[in-house]
Short mmCIF file of C-alpha atoms in Angstrom, two decimals:
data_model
loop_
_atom_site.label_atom_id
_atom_site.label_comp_id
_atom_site.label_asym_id
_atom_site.label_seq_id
_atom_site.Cartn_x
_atom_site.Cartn_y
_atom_site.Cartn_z
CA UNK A 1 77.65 126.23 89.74
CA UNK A 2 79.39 128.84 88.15
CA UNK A 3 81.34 128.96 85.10
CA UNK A 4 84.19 130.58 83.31
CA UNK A 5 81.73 133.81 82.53
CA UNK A 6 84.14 136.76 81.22
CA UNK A 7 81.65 139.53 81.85
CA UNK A 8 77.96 140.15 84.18
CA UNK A 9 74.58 139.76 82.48
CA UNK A 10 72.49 142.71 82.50
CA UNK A 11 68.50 141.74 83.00
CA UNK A 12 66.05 143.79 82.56
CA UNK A 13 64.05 142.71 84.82
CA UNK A 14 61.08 145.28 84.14
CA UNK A 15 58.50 142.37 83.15
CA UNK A 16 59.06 140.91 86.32
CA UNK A 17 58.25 143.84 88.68
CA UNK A 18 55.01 144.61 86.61
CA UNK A 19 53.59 141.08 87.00
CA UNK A 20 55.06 140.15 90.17
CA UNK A 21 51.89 140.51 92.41
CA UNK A 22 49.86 138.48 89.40
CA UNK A 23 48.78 134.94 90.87
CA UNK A 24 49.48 134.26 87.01
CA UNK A 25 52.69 136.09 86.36
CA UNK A 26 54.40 132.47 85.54
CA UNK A 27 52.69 132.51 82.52
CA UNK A 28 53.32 135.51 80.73
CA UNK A 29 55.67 135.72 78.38
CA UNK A 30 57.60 138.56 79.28
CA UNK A 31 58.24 137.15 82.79
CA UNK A 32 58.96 134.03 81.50
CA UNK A 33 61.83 135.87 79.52
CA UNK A 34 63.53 137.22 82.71
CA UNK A 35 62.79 133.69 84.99
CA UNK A 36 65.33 132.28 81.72
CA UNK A 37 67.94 134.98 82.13
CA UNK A 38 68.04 134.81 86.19
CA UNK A 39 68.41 131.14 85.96
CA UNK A 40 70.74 131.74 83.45
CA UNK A 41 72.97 134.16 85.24
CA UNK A 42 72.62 132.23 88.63
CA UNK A 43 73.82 128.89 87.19
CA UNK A 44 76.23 130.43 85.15
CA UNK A 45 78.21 133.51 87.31
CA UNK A 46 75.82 133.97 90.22
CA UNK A 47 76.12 137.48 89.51
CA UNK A 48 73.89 140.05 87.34
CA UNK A 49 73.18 143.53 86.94
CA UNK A 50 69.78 144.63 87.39
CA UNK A 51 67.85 148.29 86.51
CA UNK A 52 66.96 148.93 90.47
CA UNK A 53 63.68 151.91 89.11
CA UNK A 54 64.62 153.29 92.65
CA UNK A 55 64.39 156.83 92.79
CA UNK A 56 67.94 158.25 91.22
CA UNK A 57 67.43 161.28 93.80
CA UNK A 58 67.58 158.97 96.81
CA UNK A 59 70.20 156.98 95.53
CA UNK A 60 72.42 160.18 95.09
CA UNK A 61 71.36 160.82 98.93
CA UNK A 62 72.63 157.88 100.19
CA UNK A 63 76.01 158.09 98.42
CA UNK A 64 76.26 161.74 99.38
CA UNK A 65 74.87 161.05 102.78
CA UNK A 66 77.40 158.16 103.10
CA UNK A 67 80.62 160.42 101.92
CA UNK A 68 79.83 163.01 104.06
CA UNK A 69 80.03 161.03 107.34
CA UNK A 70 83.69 159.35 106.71
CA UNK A 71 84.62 162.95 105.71
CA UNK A 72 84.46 162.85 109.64
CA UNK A 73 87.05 162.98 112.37
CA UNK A 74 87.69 159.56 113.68
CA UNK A 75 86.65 160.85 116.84
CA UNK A 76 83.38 161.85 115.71
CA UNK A 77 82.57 158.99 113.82
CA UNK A 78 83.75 156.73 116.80
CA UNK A 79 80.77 157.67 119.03
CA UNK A 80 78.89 154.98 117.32
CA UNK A 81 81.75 152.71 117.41
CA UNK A 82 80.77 148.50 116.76
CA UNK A 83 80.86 146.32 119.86
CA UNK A 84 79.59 143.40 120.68
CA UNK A 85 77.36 144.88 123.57
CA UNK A 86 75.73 147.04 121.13
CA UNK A 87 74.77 143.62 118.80
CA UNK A 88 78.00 144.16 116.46
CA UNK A 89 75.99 146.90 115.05
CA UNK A 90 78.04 150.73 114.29
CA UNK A 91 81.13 152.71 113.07
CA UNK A 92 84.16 150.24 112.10
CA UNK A 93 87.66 151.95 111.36
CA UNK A 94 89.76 151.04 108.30
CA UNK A 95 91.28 147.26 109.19
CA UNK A 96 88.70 146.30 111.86
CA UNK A 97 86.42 144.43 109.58
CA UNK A 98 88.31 141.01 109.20
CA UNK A 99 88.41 138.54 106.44
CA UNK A 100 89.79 135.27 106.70
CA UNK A 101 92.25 136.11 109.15
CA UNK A 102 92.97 140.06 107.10
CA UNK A 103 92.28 143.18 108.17
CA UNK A 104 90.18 144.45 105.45
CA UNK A 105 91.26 148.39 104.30
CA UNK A 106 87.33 149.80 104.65
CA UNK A 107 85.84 151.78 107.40
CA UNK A 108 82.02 151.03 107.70
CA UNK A 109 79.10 151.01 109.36
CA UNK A 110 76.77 147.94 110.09
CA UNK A 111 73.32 147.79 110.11
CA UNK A 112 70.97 144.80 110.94
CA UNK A 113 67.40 144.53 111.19
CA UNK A 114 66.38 145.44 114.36
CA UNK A 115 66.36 142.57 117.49
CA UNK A 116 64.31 142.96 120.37
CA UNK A 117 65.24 141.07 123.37
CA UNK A 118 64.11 137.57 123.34
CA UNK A 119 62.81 137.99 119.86
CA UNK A 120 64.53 135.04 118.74
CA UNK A 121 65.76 133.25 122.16
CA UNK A 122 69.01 132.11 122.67
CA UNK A 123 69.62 132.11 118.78
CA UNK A 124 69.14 135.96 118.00
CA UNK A 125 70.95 136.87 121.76
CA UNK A 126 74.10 137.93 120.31
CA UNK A 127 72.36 139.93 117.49
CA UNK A 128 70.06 141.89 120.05
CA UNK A 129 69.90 146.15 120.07
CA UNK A 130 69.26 148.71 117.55
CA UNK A 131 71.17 150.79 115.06
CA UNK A 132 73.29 153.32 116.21
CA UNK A 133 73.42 156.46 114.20
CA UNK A 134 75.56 158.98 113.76
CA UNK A 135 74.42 162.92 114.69
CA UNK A 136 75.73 163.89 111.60
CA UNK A 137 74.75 163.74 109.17
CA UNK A 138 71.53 164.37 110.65
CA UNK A 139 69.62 163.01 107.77
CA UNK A 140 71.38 159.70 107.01
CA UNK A 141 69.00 157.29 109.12
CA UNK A 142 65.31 158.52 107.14
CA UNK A 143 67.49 158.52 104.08
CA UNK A 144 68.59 155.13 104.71
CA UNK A 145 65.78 154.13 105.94
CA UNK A 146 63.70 154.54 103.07
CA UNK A 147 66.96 153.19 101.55
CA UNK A 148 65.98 149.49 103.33
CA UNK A 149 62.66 149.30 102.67
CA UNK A 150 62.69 149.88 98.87
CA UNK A 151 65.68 147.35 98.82
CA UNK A 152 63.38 145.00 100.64
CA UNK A 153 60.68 145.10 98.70
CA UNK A 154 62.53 145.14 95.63
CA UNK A 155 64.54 141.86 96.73
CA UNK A 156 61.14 140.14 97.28
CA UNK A 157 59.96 140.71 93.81
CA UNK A 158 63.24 139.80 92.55
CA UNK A 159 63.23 136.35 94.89
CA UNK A 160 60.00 135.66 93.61
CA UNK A 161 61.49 135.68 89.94
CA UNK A 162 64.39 133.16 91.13
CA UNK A 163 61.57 130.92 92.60
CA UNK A 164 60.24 130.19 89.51
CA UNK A 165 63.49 129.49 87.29
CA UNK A 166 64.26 127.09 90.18
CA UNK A 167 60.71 124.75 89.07
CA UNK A 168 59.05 126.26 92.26
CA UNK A 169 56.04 128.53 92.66
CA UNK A 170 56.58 132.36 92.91
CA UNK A 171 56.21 132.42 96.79
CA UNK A 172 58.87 129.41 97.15
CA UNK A 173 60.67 132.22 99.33
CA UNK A 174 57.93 133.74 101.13
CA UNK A 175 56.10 132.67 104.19
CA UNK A 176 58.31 130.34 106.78
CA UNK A 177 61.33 130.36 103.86
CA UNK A 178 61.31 134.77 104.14
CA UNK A 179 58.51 136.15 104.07
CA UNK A 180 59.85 138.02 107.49
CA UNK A 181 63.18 138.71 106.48
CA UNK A 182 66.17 139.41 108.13
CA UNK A 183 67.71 142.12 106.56
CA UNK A 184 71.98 143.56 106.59
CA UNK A 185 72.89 147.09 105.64
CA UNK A 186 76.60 147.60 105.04
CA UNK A 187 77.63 151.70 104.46
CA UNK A 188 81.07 151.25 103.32
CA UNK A 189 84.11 153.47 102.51
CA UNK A 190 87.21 152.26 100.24
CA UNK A 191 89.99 154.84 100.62
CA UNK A 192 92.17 156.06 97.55
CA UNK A 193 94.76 153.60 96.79
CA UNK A 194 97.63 155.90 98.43
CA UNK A 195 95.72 156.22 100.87
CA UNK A 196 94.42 152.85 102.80
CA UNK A 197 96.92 153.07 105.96
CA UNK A 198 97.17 156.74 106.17
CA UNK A 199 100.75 156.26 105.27
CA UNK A 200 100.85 156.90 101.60
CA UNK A 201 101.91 153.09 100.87
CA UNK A 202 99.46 150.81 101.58
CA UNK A 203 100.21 147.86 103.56
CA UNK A 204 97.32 146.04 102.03
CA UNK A 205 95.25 146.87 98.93
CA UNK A 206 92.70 144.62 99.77
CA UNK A 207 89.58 146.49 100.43
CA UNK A 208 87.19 143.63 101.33
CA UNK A 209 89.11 139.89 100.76
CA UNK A 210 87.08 137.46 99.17
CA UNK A 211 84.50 135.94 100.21
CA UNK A 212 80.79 134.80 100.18
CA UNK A 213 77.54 136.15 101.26
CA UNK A 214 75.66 134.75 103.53
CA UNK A 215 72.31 134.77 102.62
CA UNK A 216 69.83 134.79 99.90
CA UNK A 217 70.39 137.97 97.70
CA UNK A 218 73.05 141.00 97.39
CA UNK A 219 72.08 144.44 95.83
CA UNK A 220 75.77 146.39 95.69
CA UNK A 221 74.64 149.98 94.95
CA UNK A 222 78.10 151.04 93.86
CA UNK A 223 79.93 154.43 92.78
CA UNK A 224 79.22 155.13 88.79
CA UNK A 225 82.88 155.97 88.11
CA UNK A 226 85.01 153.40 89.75
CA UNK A 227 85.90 150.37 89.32
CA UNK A 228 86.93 147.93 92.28
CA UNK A 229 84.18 144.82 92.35
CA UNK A 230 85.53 141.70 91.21
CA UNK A 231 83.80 138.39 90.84
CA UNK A 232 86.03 135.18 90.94
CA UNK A 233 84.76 132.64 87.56
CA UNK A 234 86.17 128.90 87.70
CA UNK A 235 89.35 129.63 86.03
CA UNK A 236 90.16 131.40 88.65
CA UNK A 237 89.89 134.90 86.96
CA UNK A 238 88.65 137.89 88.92
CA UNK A 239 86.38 139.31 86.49
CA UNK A 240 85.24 143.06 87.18
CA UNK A 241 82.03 144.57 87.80
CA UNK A 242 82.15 147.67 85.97
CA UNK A 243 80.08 150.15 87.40
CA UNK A 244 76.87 150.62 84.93
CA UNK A 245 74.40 153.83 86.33
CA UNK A 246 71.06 153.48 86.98
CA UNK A 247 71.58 149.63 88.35
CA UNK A 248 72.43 147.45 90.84
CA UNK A 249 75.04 144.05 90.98
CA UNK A 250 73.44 141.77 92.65
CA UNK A 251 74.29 138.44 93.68
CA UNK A 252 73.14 135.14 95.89
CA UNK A 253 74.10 133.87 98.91
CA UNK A 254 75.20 130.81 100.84
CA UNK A 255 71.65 130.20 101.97
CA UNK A 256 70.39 130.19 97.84
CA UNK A 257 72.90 127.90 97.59
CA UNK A 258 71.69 125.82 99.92
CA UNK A 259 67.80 125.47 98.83
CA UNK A 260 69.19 125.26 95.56
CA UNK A 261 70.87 121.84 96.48
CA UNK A 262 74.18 123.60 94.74
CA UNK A 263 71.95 124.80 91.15
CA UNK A 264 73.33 128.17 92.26
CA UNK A 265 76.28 129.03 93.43
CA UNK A 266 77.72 131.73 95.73
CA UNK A 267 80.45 132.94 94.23
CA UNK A 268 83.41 134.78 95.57
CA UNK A 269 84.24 138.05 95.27
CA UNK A 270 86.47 141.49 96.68
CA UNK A 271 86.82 144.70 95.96
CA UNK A 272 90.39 146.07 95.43
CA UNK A 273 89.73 150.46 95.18
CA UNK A 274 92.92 150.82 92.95
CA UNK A 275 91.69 154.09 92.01
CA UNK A 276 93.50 157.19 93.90
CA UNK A 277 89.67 158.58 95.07
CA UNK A 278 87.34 157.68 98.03
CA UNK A 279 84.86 155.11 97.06
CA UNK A 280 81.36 153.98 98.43
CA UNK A 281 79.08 151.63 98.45
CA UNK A 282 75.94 150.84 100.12
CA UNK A 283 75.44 146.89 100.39
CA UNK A 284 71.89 145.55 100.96
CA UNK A 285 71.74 141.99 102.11
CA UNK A 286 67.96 140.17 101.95
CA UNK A 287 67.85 137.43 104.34
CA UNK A 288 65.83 134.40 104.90
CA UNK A 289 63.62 134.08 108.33
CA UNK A 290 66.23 134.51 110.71
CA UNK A 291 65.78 131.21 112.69
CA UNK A 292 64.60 129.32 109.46
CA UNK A 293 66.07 125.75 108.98
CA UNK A 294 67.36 125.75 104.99
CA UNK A 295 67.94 122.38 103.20
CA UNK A 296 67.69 121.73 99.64
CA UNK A 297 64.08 122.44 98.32
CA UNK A 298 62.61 119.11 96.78
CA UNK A 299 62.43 120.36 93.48
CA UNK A 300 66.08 121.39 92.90
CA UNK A 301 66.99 117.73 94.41
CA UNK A 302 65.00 116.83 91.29
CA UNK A 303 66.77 118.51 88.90
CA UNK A 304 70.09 117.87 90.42
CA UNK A 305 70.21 114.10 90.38
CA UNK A 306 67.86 113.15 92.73
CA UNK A 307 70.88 113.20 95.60
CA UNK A 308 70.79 115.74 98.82
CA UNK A 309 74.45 117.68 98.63
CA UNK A 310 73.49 119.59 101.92
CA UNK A 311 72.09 119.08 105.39
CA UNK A 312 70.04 121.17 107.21
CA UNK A 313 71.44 124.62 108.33
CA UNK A 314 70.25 127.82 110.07
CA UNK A 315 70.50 130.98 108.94
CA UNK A 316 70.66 132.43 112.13
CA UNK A 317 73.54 130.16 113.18
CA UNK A 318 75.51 130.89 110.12
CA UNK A 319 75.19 135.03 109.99
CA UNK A 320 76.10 134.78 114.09
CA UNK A 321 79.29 132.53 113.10
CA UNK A 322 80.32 134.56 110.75
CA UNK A 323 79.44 138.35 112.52
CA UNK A 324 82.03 137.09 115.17
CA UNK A 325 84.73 136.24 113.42
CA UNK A 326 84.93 139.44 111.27
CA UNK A 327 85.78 141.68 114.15
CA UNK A 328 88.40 143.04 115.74
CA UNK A 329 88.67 145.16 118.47
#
């Protein structure tokens, strides 16, 4: 569970992706290095920073890419609006996106992994469509769509790292666990602080409340030069996660914290943009199998006291839960 951490760990977690594909890679040293500092980090903030070796040309793409679509009218930006007949996927105006009962001050669009009808029965009905994207710009779906599937595969290598400093083997999260995972895109827009109602006083500085996430791992591909992620420790302290270039924050998810029978925590967090300039972010959310039944992996009831703190949930059921209650039309 987390702790009273004042700052985020940086990992370098370059070991890792060289030997990740090594039958062996538990053994070397240099692996076993990084295994220490994820555990580390997940026990201790469930939080860390991370050197992403994504391309620094597509990442200044997708932020560019992402800017220049909320420069939009509304009224362009609203042809892909969100509703629930298009699978809650789309364009969502500043203070649709609700937490806890707030409107949230972001505009945003949401992006799952595709559904096709009947893929996942009655479960994955609600979550059924595809993306909508915008005409312009006309390049933001290939960009982001590269986007996704470096995040994936980079999120598997970095799963198969957290396997092993929970006592499992490397592919603990592969196979029925994820190895076909569901995967969230969030495109998001924080306006200035004078700026979140349009009225030059903001009713709310809130930009996302905090929360959770909801499923195994979070890589927050932030602006370089502003501030505005904050990561609640124990004392209660909102502890910020200064932007550091050339990385990612990443962070776990309800469903780690599950399968880790509570080793790991998923910690809150918000973003307050108190900073007069538009900022962006691009969240990538890895996913377990979406109809996958998690409950606590055998080992971490082992190294927790022997004791079972959760039952048996569905990841499915969870993200569906939670995808209709953050909406507001």
């Amino acid at each position: 569970m987390s702790t009273d951490f004042k700052s985020i760990p940086l990992i370098d977690i370059g070991p890792l992706l060289a030997k990740c594909d090594d039958p062996d890679m538990g053994e070397d040293p240099g692996v076993a290095e990084v295994v220490r500092q994820l555990d580390r980090a997940c026990r201790e903030a469930g939080f860390f920073y991370v050197g992403h070796g994504i391309p620094e040309s597509l990442i200044k793409k997708v932020r560019t890419s992402t800017r220049e679509f909320f420069k939009l009218p509304y009224e362009e930006k609203s042809k892909i609006k969100m509703t629930p007949v298009a699978g809650y996927r789309g364009y969502q105006r500043v203070g649709e996106n609700i937490t806890k009962g707030v409107p949230d001050m972001h505009e945003a669009i949401d992006c799952y992994r595709e559904v096709r009808q009947g893929m996942y029965g009655d479960l994955g009905k609600v979550m059924e469509g595809c993306n909508q994207w915008p005409v312009n710009p006309p390049d933001l779906k290939p960009i982001m769509e590269e986007y996704v599937s470096l995040c994936t595969e980079l999120s598997r290598k970095i799963m198969r790292g957290i396997a092993l400093a929970l006592g499992g083997s490397p592919n603990e999260f592969e196979g029925q666990r994820a190895g076909d995972p569901f995967w969230v895109l969030r495109i998001i827009g924080y306006p200035g602080a004078s700026k979140a109602n349009g009225l030059g006083t903001p009713e709310n500085d809130i930009g996302c409340g905090a929360h959770t996430d909801y499923g195994l791992l979070t890589l927050v591909n932030q602006d370089d030069d502003i501030t505005a992620l904050q990561v609640k420790n124990l004392s209660g302290e909102w502890i910020s996660a200064v932007p550091i270039p050339g990385t990612f924050v990443c962070n776990i998810g309800d469903m780690l914290k599950v399968w880790s029978n509570g080793l790991y925590d998923s910690t809150l967090h918000r973003v307050i943009n108190s900073c007069p300039r538009y900022r962006v972010c691009v969240a990538y959310f890895y996913e377990p199998n979406f109809d996958v039944p998690v409950e606590p992996l055998d080992v971490c009831v082992r190294r927790t006291g022997g004791t079972r703190k959760f039952g048996r949930a569905c990841y499915g059921e969870h993200l569906v839960s939670k995808v209709q209650t953050n909406f507001v039309e």
